[in-house]
XYZ file of C-alpha atoms in Angstrom:
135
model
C 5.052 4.751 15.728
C 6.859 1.513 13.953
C 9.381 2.135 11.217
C 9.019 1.850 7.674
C 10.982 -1.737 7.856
C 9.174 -2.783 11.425
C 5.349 -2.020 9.754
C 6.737 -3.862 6.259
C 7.835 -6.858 8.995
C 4.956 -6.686 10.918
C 2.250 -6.724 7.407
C 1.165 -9.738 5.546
C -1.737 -8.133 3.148
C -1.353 -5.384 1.848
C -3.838 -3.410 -0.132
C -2.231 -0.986 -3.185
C -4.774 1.736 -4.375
C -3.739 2.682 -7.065
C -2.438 -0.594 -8.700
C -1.597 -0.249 -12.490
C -1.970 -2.780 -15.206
C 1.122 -1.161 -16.914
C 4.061 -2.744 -16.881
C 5.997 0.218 -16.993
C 4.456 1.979 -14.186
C 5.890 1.634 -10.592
C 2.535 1.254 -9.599
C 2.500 -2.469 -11.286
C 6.282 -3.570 -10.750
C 6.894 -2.345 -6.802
C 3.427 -4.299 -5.630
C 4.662 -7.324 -8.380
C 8.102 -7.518 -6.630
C 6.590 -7.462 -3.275
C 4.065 -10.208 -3.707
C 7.612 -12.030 -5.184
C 8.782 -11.755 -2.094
C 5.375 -13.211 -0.358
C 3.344 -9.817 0.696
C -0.690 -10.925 -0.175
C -1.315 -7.625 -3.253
C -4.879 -6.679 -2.788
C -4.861 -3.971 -5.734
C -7.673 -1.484 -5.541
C -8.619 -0.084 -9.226
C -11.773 0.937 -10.003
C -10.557 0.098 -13.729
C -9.010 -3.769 -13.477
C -11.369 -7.089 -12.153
C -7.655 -8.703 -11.559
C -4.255 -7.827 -11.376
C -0.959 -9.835 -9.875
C -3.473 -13.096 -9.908
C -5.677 -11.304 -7.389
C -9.339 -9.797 -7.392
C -9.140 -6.027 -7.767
C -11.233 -3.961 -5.860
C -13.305 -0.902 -6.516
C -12.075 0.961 -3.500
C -10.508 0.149 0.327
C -14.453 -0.436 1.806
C -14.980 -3.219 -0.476
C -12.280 -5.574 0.416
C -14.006 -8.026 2.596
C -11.040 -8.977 4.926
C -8.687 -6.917 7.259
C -5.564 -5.608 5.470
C -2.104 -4.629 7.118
C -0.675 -1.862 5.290
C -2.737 0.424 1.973
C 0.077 1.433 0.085
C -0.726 4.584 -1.847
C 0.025 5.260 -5.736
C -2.059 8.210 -6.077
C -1.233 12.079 -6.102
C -0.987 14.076 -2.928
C -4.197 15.724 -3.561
C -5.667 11.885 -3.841
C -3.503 10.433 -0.456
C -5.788 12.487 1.657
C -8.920 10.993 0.861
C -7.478 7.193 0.524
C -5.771 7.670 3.884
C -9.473 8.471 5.570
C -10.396 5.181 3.938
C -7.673 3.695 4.922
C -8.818 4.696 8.705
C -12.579 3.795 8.341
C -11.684 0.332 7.707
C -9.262 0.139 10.724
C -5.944 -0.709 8.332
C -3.345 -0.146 10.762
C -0.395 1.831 8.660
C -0.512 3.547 5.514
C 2.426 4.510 2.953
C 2.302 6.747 0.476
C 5.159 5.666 -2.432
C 8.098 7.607 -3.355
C 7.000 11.282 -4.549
C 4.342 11.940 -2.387
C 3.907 13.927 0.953
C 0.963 15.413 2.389
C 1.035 17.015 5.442
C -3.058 16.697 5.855
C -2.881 13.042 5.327
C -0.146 12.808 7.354
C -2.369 14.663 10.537
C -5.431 11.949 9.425
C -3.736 8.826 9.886
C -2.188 10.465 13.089
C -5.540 11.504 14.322
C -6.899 7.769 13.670
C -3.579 5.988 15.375
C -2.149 4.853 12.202
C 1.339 4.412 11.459
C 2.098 6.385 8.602
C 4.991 6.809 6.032
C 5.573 9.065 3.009
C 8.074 9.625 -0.014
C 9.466 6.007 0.536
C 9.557 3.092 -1.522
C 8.879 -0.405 -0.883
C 10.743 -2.233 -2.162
C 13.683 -0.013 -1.220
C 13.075 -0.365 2.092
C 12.528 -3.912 1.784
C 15.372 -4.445 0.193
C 17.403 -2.678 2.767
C 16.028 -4.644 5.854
C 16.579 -8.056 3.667
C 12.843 -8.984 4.657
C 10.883 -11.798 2.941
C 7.587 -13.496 3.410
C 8.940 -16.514 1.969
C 9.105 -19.401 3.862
């Protein structure tokens, strides 16, 4: 099992269900800030066509390339389901953002070989580790 920082080194694209349009949301400014620091954003919203200059996506089986990390902005009772997504499309490590554990997910992604994190943030974390994409 990788660390929080080690699977954030190790990802390039990473796909955020539960994206928000809202500015004011941590759902739109902690994928924002990471795609600042050169993460690819795939958002997934049902809602959106586009967000952070990239095509939004209906759910995790419609993106049509590999992705290294689904971040999760989505209720406990939500992280379950996105997290056997998540495996069926072979994403390697899933995080679910600050707030939210779930023990059930937790057993899924363990079940499927996933790394897994929960009730961490981000940009915290990448902000501790001092990692960049940037070249």
């Amino acid at each position: 099992m990788r660390t929080a920082q080690q699977i954030l080194a190790d990802s390039a694209v990473i796909a955020v269900v539960g994206a928000s349009r809202d500015p004011f949301k941590a759902a739109h400014g902690v994928p924002l800030q990471m795609q600042q620091y050169g993460w690819r954003i795939i958002p997934v919203n049902p809602t959106v066509d586009e967000l952070f200059g990239e095509r939004a996506y209906r759910t995790l089986a419609d993106i049509p390339h590999p992705v290294d990390l689904v971040d999760v902005f989505r209720p406990a009772a939500d992280a379950v389901q996105v997290v056997r997504d998540a495996a069926a499309i072979g994403a390697p490590a899933v995080w679910l953002q600050l707030g939210i554990v779930s023990a059930e997910a937790r057993r899924i992604a363990e079940e499927a070989g996933m790394d897994y994190v929960e009730d961490r943030c981000l940009i915290v974390e990448r902000a501790a580790a001092n990692l960049t994409r940037l070249t």
